[in-house]
mmCIF file of C-alpha atoms and ligand atoms in Angstrom:
data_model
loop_
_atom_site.group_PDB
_atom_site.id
_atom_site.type_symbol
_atom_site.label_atom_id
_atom_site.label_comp_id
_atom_site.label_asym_id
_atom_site.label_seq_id
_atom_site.Cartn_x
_atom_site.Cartn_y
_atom_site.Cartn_z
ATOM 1 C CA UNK A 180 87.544 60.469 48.664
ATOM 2 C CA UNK A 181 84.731 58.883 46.510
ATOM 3 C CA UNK A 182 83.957 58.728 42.888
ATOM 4 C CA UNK A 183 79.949 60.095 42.780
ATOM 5 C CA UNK A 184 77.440 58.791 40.480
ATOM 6 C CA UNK A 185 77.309 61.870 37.909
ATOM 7 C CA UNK A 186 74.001 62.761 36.694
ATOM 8 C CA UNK A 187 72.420 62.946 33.105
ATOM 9 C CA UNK A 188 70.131 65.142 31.487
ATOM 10 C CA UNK A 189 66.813 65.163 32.227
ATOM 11 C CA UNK A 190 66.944 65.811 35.826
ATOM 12 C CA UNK A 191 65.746 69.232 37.393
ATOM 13 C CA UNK A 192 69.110 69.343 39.465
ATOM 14 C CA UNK A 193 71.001 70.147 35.847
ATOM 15 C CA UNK A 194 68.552 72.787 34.468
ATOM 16 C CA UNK A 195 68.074 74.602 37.702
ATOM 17 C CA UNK A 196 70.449 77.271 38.210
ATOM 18 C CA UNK A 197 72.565 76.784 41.745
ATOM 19 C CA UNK A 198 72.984 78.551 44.921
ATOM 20 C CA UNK A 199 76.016 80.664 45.738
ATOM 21 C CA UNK A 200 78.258 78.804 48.372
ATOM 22 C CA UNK A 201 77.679 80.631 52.090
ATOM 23 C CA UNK A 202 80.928 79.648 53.616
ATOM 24 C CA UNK A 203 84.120 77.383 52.522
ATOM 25 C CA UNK A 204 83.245 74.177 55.560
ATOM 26 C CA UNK A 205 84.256 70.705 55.730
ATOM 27 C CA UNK A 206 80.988 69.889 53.294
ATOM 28 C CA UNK A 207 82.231 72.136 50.610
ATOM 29 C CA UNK A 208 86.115 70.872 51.204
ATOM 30 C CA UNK A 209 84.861 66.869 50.872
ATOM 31 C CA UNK A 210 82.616 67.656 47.958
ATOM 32 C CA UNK A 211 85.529 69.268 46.041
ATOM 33 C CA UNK A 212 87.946 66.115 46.749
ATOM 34 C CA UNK A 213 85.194 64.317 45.580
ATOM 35 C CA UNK A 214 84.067 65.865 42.241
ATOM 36 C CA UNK A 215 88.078 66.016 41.288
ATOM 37 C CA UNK A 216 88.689 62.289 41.936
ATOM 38 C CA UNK A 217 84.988 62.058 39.972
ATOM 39 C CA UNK A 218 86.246 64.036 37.101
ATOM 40 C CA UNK A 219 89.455 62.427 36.807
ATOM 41 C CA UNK A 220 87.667 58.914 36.995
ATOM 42 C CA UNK A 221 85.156 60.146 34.106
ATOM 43 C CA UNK A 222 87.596 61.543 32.637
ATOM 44 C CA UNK A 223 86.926 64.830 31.811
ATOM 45 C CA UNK A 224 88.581 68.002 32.189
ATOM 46 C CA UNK A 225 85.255 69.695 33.766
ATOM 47 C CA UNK A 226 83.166 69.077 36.354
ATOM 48 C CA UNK A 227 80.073 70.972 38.312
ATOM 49 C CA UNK A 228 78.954 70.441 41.685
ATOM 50 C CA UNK A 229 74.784 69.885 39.874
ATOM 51 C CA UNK A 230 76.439 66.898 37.916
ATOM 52 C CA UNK A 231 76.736 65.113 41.329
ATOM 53 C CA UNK A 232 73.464 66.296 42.409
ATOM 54 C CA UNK A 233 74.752 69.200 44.565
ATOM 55 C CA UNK A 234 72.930 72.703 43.864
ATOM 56 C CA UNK A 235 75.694 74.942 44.828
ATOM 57 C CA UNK A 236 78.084 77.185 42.194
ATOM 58 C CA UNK A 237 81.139 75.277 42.607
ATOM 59 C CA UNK A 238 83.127 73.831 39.663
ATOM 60 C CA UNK A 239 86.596 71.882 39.084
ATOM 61 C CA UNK A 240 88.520 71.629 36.199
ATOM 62 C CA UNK A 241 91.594 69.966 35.154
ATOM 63 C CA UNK A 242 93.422 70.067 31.583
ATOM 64 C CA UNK A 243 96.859 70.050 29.877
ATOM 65 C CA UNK A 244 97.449 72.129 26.935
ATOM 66 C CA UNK A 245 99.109 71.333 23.846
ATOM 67 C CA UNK A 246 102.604 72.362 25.153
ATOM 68 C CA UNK A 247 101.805 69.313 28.621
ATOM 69 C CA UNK A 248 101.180 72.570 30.976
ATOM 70 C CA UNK A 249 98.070 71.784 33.112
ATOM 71 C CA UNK A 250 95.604 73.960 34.291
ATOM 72 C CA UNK A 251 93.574 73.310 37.659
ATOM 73 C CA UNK A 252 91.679 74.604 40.053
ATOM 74 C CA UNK A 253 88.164 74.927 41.836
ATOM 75 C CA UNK A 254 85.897 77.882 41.241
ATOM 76 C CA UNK A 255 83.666 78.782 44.211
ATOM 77 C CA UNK A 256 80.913 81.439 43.211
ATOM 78 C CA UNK A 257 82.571 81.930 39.632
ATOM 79 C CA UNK A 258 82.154 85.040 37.574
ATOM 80 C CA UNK A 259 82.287 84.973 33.969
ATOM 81 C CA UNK A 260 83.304 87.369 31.136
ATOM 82 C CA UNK A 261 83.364 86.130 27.691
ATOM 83 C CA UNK A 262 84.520 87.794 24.196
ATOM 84 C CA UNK A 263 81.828 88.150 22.083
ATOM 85 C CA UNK A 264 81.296 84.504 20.199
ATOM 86 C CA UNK A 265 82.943 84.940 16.685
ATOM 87 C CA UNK A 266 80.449 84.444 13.561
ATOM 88 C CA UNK A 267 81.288 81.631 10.742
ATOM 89 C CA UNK A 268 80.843 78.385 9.792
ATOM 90 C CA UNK A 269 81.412 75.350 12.541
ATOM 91 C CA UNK A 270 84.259 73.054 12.478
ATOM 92 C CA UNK A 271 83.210 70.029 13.549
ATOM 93 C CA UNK A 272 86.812 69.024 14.177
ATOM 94 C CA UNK A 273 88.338 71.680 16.376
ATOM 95 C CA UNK A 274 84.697 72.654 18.047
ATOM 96 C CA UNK A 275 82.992 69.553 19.109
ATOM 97 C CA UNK A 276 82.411 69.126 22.437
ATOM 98 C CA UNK A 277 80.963 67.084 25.097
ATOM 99 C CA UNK A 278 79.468 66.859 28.671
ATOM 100 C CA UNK A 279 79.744 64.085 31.217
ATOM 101 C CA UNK A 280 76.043 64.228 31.489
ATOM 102 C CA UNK A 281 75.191 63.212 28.051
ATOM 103 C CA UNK A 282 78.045 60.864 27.924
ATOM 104 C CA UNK A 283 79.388 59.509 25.069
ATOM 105 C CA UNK A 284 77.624 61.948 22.514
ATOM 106 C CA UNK A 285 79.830 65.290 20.933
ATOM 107 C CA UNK A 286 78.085 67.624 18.791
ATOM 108 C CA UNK A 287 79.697 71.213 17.722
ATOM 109 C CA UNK A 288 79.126 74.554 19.434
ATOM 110 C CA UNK A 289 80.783 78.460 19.209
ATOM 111 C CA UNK A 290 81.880 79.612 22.018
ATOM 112 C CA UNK A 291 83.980 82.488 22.554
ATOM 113 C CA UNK A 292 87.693 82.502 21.872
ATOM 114 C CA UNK A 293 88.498 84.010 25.161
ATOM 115 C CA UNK A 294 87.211 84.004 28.863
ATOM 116 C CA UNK A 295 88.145 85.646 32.377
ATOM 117 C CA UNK A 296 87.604 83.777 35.455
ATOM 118 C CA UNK A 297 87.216 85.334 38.496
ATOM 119 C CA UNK A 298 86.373 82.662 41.322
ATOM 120 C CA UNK A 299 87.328 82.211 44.942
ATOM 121 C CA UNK A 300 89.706 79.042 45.365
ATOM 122 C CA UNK A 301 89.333 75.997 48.101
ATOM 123 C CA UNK A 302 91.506 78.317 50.735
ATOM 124 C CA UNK A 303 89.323 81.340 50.220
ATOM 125 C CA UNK A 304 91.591 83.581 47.927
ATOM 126 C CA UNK A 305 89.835 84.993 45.233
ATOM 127 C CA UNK A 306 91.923 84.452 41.535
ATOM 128 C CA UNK A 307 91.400 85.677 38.250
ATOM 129 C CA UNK A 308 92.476 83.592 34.940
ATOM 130 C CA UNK A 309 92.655 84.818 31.565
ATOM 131 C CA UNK A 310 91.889 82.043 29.244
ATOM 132 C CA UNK A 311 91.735 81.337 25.336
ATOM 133 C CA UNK A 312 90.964 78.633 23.161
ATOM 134 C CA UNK A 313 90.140 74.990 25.059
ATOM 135 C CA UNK A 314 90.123 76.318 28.644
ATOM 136 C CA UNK A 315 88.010 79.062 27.724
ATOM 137 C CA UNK A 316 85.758 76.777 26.266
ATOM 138 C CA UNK A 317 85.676 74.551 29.639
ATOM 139 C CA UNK A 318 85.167 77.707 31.596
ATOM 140 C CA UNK A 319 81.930 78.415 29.737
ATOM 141 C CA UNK A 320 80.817 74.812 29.418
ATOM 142 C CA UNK A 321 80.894 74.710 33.609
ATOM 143 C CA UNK A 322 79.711 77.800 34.147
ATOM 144 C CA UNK A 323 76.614 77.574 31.885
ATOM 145 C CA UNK A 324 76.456 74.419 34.607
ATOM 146 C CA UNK A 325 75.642 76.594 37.321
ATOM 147 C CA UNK A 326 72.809 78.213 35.998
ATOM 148 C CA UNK A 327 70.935 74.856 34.862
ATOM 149 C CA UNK A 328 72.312 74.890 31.025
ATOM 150 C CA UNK A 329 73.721 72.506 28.837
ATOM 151 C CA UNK A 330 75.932 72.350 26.132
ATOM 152 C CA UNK A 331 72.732 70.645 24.239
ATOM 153 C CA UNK A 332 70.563 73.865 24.857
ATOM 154 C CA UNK A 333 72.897 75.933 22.876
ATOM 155 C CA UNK A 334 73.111 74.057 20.147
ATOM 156 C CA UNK A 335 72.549 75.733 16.077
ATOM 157 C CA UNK A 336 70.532 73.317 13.884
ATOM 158 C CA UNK A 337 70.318 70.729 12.717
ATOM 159 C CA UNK A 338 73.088 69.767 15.979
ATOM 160 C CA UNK A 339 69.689 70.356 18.110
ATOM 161 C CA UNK A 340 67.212 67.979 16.555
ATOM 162 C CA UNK A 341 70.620 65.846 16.822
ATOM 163 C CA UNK A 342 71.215 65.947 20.578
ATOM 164 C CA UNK A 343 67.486 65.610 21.180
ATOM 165 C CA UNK A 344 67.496 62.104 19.154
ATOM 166 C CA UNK A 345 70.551 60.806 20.706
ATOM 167 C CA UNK A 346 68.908 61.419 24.244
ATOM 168 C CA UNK A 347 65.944 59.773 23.536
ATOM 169 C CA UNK A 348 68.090 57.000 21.857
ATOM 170 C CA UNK A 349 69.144 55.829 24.969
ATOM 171 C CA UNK A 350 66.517 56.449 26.884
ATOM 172 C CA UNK A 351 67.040 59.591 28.941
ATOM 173 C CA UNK A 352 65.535 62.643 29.379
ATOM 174 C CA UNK A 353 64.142 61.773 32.425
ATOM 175 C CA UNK A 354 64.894 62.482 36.504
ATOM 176 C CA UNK A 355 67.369 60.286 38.716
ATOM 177 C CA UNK A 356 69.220 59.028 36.161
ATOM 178 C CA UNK A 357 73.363 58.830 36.296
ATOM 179 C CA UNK A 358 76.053 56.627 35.788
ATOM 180 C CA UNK A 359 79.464 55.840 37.987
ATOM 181 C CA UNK A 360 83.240 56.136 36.015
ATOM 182 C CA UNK A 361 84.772 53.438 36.447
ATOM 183 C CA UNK A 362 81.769 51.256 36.733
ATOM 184 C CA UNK A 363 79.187 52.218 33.604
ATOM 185 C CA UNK A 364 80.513 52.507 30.295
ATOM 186 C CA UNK A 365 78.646 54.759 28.570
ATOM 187 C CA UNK A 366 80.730 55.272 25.647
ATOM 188 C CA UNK A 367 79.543 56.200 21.817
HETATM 189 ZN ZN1 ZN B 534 78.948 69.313 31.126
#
């Protein structure tokens, strides 16, 4: 297994919506391995297969709740039903998050409360998980991934003249840019 170099925003492979897996092989076995030692190397609790360059509607995600239970798994070809997105005013604290390919930047985003997964798993078996709160939150953050869109693209104001400053900041913005965990810090 291999820790990738994880792309940042600016290039086309992020905002280009990927291609529906064909057939669980030895590529799409390897590339799982290596996006979940990636994503624990990041760390993050999220990862999707056009972060490591790869155009194809995979995603992996690993977290541990409040009460230490951890949720993991790989989607293959997820589908996605949301709640609709609550109204109100942000909280910055409880609703800030952030993606490895803008790394070391947060801002604060609704997203719905609750989510249902329905994806097909490494072996083949389709599964369905009923999420709320946090892992609801990762489930639309890397599924938005699949169709080319970032957290930053769904941002209210004035969090999206923010994002856009912060990118330029350092620089990105551009294509073929990405950094290696473990090897980069990127950090605030
Ligand atoms: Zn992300």
């Amino acid at each position: 297994m291999t820790v990738l170099p994880i792309i940042i925003t600016g290039d086309p492979v992020l905002h280009t919506p990927a291609e529906e897996v064909a057939q669980i092989d030895d590529h799409v076995r390897a590339l799982v391995a290596d996006m979940i030692e990636t994503m624990i190397a990041a760390p993050g609790v999220g990862l999707a297969a056009p972060q490591v360059g790869v155009r194809e509607r995979i995603f992996v995600f690993r977290w541990e709740d409040e009460d230490g239970a951890l949720h993991e798994g790989t989607a293959i070809n997820p589908e996605l039903w949301i709640a609709p997105i609550p109204l109100g005013a942000l909280d910055e604290d409880d609703e800030s998050e952030g993606c490895l390919s803008i790394p070391g930047e947060r801002f604060p985003l609704r997203r719905s409360d609750r989510a249902i997964l329905r994806a097909t798993d490494l072996d083949g078996s389709r599964y369905e998980i009923d999420a709320e709160g946090w892992l609801a939150r990762i489930f639309q953050h890397e599924y938005d991934h699949l169709d080319g869109v970032l957290y930053a693209d769904r941002l209210a104001h004035p969090h999206d003249k923010e994002v856009v400053r912060a990118v330029k900041k350092r620089s990105w913005g551009s294509p073929g840019r990405s950094w290696l965990p473990g090897v980069d810090n990127l950090e605030g």
